[in-house]
Amino acid sequence: EAGVAQSPRYKIIEKRQSVAFWCNPISGHATLYWYQQILGQGPKLLIQFQNNGVVDDSQLPKDRFSAERLKGVDSTLKIQPAKLEDSAVYLCASLAAGQGAKTQYFGPGTRLLVL
Amino acid sequence: KQEVTQIPAALSVPEGENLVLNCSFTDSAIYNLQWFRQDPGKGLTSLLLIQSSQREQTSGRLNASLDKSSGRSTLYIAASQPGDSATYLCARIATVDSNYQLIWGAGTKLIIKP
């Protein structure tokens, strides 16, 4: 079974530029999460999708961040314009549907450096 | 506010030692709790998931316990090896408006010295 794929793995941009990250979850996983992880901290949930609908984006800085999952499969996260404090690792995770104890599966992350 | 705290933030021990990582949470109405491992430049890998009805889970040299009454979980690593060096994060599994989410600690960075 293929894992969660993310690209690019690394990105360096200057402040005020835009950047986009891509995630392809495990096949059949209905729920997709985007997290921001700043160095030395735990992941912070940015947005949660159920199929192609947003179920929680309460911590997404909507003035600069946007995300979509148009066909309920892969997803993109965009930052425009980027700020220095956006430097972090952006993690994508997916979760299978159904009841019972479940675990999220994580991609390798995209490491963003804003200069 | 739901919070998860991990102590210590960093730990360095010689190879072969047994060690304990601690995780505490403020909300006693816990559902499940999960321990993850994070290697540099990589994503998170689930190690153990303890359901709220359980007291512990074991996998190889790892044992995780859950004490809901005290709001604590521990991850015990037996006979540590250099390959165990990584950051270990605990996460409380929450259901927020019927949405399955994780509430994270900041992690403990573990270094095992050969």
Tab-separated table of C-alpha atoms in Angstrom:
chain	number	residue	atom	x	y	z
A	1	GLU	CA	0.000	0.000	0.000
A	2	ALA	CA	1.474	3.342	-1.036
A	3	GLY	CA	1.786	5.943	1.684
A	4	VAL	CA	0.870	9.604	1.738
A	5	ALA	CA	2.812	11.498	-0.927
A	6	GLN	CA	3.839	15.132	-0.650
A	7	SER	CA	5.726	17.485	-2.907
A	8	PRO	CA	7.943	19.358	-3.005
A	9	ARG	CA	10.055	18.112	-0.121
A	10	TYR	CA	11.840	21.421	0.320
A	11	LYS	CA	11.101	24.979	-0.735
A	12	ILE	CA	12.933	28.229	-0.179
A	13	ILE	CA	11.178	31.476	-1.058
A	14	GLU	CA	11.410	35.130	-0.195
A	15	LYS	CA	8.795	36.862	1.914
A	16	ARG	CA	5.763	38.103	0.014
A	17	GLN	CA	6.149	35.375	-2.596
A	18	SER	CA	3.579	32.628	-3.037
A	19	VAL	CA	4.048	28.885	-2.657
A	20	ALA	CA	1.929	25.771	-3.115
A	21	PHE	CA	2.196	22.318	-1.620
A	22	TRP	CA	0.640	19.133	-2.931
A	23	CYS	CA	-0.569	16.036	-1.108
A	24	ASN	CA	-1.871	12.704	-2.366
A	25	PRO	CA	-3.400	10.663	0.470
A	26	ILE	CA	-3.615	6.908	0.773
A	27	SER	CA	-6.121	5.554	-1.717
A	28	GLY	CA	-9.608	5.394	-0.274
A	29	HIS	CA	-8.917	7.611	2.722
A	30	ALA	CA	-11.791	10.029	3.034
A	31	THR	CA	-10.267	12.423	5.573
A	32	LEU	CA	-7.265	14.597	4.804
A	33	TYR	CA	-5.434	16.933	7.169
A	34	TRP	CA	-2.893	19.692	6.675
A	35	TYR	CA	-0.668	20.550	9.618
A	36	GLN	CA	1.959	23.218	10.232
A	37	GLN	CA	4.857	22.175	12.436
A	38	ILE	CA	7.218	24.895	13.624
A	39	LEU	CA	10.617	23.748	14.871
A	40	GLY	CA	10.423	22.471	18.424
A	41	GLN	CA	6.640	22.338	18.498
A	42	GLY	CA	3.965	19.779	17.878
A	43	PRO	CA	1.925	19.892	14.670
A	44	LYS	CA	-0.827	22.474	14.472
A	45	LEU	CA	-3.922	21.555	12.499
A	46	LEU	CA	-4.575	24.000	9.669
A	47	ILE	CA	-7.452	22.364	7.858
A	48	GLN	CA	-9.378	19.092	7.779
A	49	PHE	CA	-11.244	17.761	4.754
A	50	GLN	CA	-13.862	15.043	4.633
A	51	ASN	CA	-13.945	13.929	0.997
A	52	ASN	CA	-13.976	17.288	-0.842
A	53	GLY	CA	-15.626	19.303	1.923
A	54	VAL	CA	-13.968	21.355	4.658
A	55	VAL	CA	-14.941	20.213	8.162
A	56	ASP	CA	-12.547	22.364	10.197
A	57	ASP	CA	-10.462	25.344	9.099
A	58	SER	CA	-10.680	27.291	12.336
A	59	GLN	CA	-6.887	27.631	12.656
A	60	LEU	CA	-6.174	28.408	9.022
A	61	PRO	CA	-4.950	32.023	8.512
A	62	LYS	CA	-7.436	32.659	5.767
A	63	ASP	CA	-5.987	36.023	4.796
A	64	ARG	CA	-2.964	34.256	3.332
A	65	PHE	CA	-3.559	30.510	3.385
A	66	SER	CA	-5.944	28.547	1.186
A	67	ALA	CA	-6.502	24.861	0.554
A	68	GLU	CA	-8.628	22.765	-1.716
A	69	ARG	CA	-9.455	19.145	-2.372
A	70	LEU	CA	-11.592	19.444	-5.462
A	71	LYS	CA	-12.150	15.785	-6.363
A	72	GLY	CA	-11.933	14.403	-2.855
A	73	VAL	CA	-8.556	12.842	-3.503
A	74	ASP	CA	-5.391	14.960	-3.667
A	75	SER	CA	-5.128	18.383	-2.112
A	76	THR	CA	-3.145	21.598	-2.435
A	77	LEU	CA	-2.235	24.123	0.244
A	78	LYS	CA	-1.248	27.607	-0.850
A	79	ILE	CA	0.352	30.525	0.953
A	80	GLN	CA	0.123	33.968	-0.601
A	81	PRO	CA	1.910	36.131	0.390
A	82	ALA	CA	4.366	34.263	2.601
A	83	LYS	CA	5.743	35.733	5.811
A	84	LEU	CA	8.908	34.884	7.700
A	85	GLU	CA	6.877	33.168	10.419
A	86	ASP	CA	5.491	30.703	7.867
A	87	SER	CA	8.831	28.889	7.901
A	88	ALA	CA	7.880	25.415	9.077
A	89	VAL	CA	7.276	21.862	7.972
A	90	TYR	CA	3.874	21.335	6.367
A	91	LEU	CA	2.558	17.851	6.974
A	92	CYS	CA	-0.282	16.101	5.218
A	93	ALA	CA	-2.075	13.161	6.794
A	94	SER	CA	-4.965	10.936	5.833
A	95	LEU	CA	-7.404	8.792	7.748
A	96	ALA	CA	-9.560	5.911	6.651
A	97	ALA	CA	-13.311	6.090	7.121
A	98	GLY	CA	-15.188	3.837	9.502
A	99	GLN	CA	-15.605	3.219	13.194
A	100	GLY	CA	-13.186	1.996	15.771
A	101	ALA	CA	-9.689	2.999	16.762
A	102	LYS	CA	-7.971	4.627	13.821
A	103	THR	CA	-4.629	6.193	13.082
A	104	GLN	CA	-3.626	9.030	10.823
A	105	TYR	CA	-0.950	8.288	8.232
A	106	PHE	CA	1.512	11.051	7.567
A	107	GLY	CA	3.465	12.090	4.532
A	108	PRO	CA	7.159	13.089	4.750
A	109	GLY	CA	6.284	16.780	4.880
A	110	THR	CA	7.373	19.851	2.948
A	111	ARG	CA	10.009	21.967	4.647
A	112	LEU	CA	9.457	25.647	3.866
A	113	LEU	CA	11.991	28.366	4.508
A	114	VAL	CA	10.903	31.961	4.008
A	115	LEU	CA	13.762	34.454	3.716
B	1	LYS	CA	-8.353	24.743	26.564
B	2	GLN	CA	-7.218	21.217	25.899
B	3	GLU	CA	-3.457	20.900	26.361
B	4	VAL	CA	-0.895	18.153	26.090
B	5	THR	CA	2.477	18.569	27.803
B	6	GLN	CA	5.584	16.466	27.345
B	7	ILE	CA	8.465	16.333	29.774
B	8	PRO	CA	11.383	16.417	29.304
B	9	ALA	CA	11.814	18.397	26.103
B	10	ALA	CA	15.088	16.624	25.430
B	11	LEU	CA	16.816	13.565	26.832
B	12	SER	CA	20.222	12.025	26.204
B	13	VAL	CA	21.092	8.612	27.622
B	14	PRO	CA	23.720	5.924	26.996
B	15	GLU	CA	22.824	2.960	24.860
B	16	GLY	CA	21.243	0.069	26.738
B	17	GLU	CA	19.411	2.100	29.361
B	18	ASN	CA	15.707	1.815	29.981
B	19	LEU	CA	13.917	5.142	29.845
B	20	VAL	CA	10.521	6.748	30.336
B	21	LEU	CA	8.981	9.619	28.407
B	22	ASN	CA	6.104	11.480	29.979
B	23	CYS	CA	2.936	12.995	28.569
B	24	SER	CA	0.248	14.799	30.551
B	25	PHE	CA	-3.088	16.180	29.434
B	26	THR	CA	-5.578	18.557	30.988
B	27	ASP	CA	-8.842	17.013	29.877
B	28	SER	CA	-9.620	13.859	31.847
B	29	ALA	CA	-12.470	12.996	29.504
B	30	ILE	CA	-9.952	11.441	27.223
B	31	TYR	CA	-10.798	9.310	24.279
B	32	ASN	CA	-7.687	7.607	23.008
B	33	LEU	CA	-4.009	8.528	23.198
B	34	GLN	CA	-1.333	7.894	20.633
B	35	TRP	CA	2.457	7.971	20.611
B	36	PHE	CA	4.348	8.895	17.449
B	37	ARG	CA	7.956	8.929	16.385
B	38	GLN	CA	9.426	11.630	14.141
B	39	ASP	CA	12.812	11.276	12.478
B	40	PRO	CA	14.564	14.363	11.068
B	41	GLY	CA	13.234	15.277	7.642
B	42	LYS	CA	10.521	12.677	7.821
B	43	GLY	CA	6.873	12.490	8.720
B	44	LEU	CA	5.314	11.004	11.805
B	45	THR	CA	5.047	7.287	12.391
B	46	SER	CA	2.507	5.867	14.795
B	47	LEU	CA	4.070	3.703	17.508
B	48	LEU	CA	1.246	2.828	19.858
B	49	LEU	CA	-2.407	3.743	20.218
B	50	ILE	CA	-4.099	3.273	23.596
B	51	GLN	CA	-7.853	3.292	23.607
B	52	SER	CA	-9.577	4.953	26.548
B	53	SER	CA	-10.756	1.573	27.821
B	54	GLN	CA	-7.191	0.236	27.928
B	55	ARG	CA	-4.396	0.837	30.403
B	56	GLU	CA	-1.434	-0.035	28.225
B	57	GLN	CA	-0.175	-1.213	24.869
B	58	THR	CA	3.057	-2.975	24.004
B	59	SER	CA	5.055	-3.305	20.820
B	60	GLY	CA	8.471	-4.911	21.011
B	61	ARG	CA	10.646	-2.864	23.347
B	62	LEU	CA	8.004	-0.164	23.684
B	63	ASN	CA	5.276	-0.006	26.289
B	64	ALA	CA	2.798	2.828	26.607
B	65	SER	CA	0.517	3.264	29.590
B	66	LEU	CA	-2.492	5.469	30.146
B	67	ASP	CA	-3.764	6.739	33.507
B	68	LYS	CA	-6.874	8.794	32.890
B	69	SER	CA	-7.389	9.625	36.562
B	70	SER	CA	-4.064	11.446	36.775
B	71	GLY	CA	-4.114	12.689	33.202
B	72	ARG	CA	-0.847	11.009	32.301
B	73	SER	CA	0.657	8.647	29.788
B	74	THR	CA	4.155	7.223	29.729
B	75	LEU	CA	6.198	5.634	26.962
B	76	TYR	CA	8.699	3.129	28.260
B	77	ILE	CA	11.604	2.152	26.021
B	78	ALA	CA	13.568	-0.883	27.120
B	79	ALA	CA	17.203	-1.515	26.285
B	80	SER	CA	17.572	1.667	24.245
B	81	GLN	CA	19.519	1.598	20.978
B	82	PRO	CA	21.077	4.394	18.877
B	83	GLY	CA	18.347	3.751	16.295
B	84	ASP	CA	15.801	4.903	18.853
B	85	SER	CA	17.135	8.449	18.531
B	86	ALA	CA	14.237	10.571	17.313
B	87	THR	CA	11.584	12.952	18.570
B	88	TYR	CA	8.673	11.265	20.314
B	89	LEU	CA	5.306	12.996	20.335
B	90	CYS	CA	2.152	12.084	22.153
B	91	ALA	CA	-1.258	13.128	20.951
B	92	ARG	CA	-4.636	12.990	22.550
B	93	ILE	CA	-7.270	11.796	20.130
B	94	ALA	CA	-10.280	14.049	20.246
B	95	THR	CA	-13.611	14.167	18.528
B	96	VAL	CA	-14.373	17.800	17.779
B	97	ASP	CA	-17.884	18.284	16.407
B	98	SER	CA	-17.767	14.649	15.260
B	99	ASN	CA	-14.422	15.277	13.547
B	100	TYR	CA	-11.525	13.024	14.481
B	101	GLN	CA	-8.549	15.177	15.484
B	102	LEU	CA	-5.259	15.002	17.342
B	103	ILE	CA	-4.201	17.371	20.122
B	104	TRP	CA	-0.395	17.323	20.182
B	105	GLY	CA	2.373	17.709	22.697
B	106	ALA	CA	5.582	19.451	21.663
B	107	GLY	CA	7.605	16.242	21.786
B	108	THR	CA	10.659	14.875	23.560
B	109	LYS	CA	13.876	14.794	21.552
B	110	LEU	CA	15.694	11.599	22.460
B	111	ILE	CA	19.363	10.947	21.792
B	112	ILE	CA	20.825	7.527	22.505
B	113	LYS	CA	24.597	7.664	22.776
B	114	PRO	CA	26.523	4.620	21.490
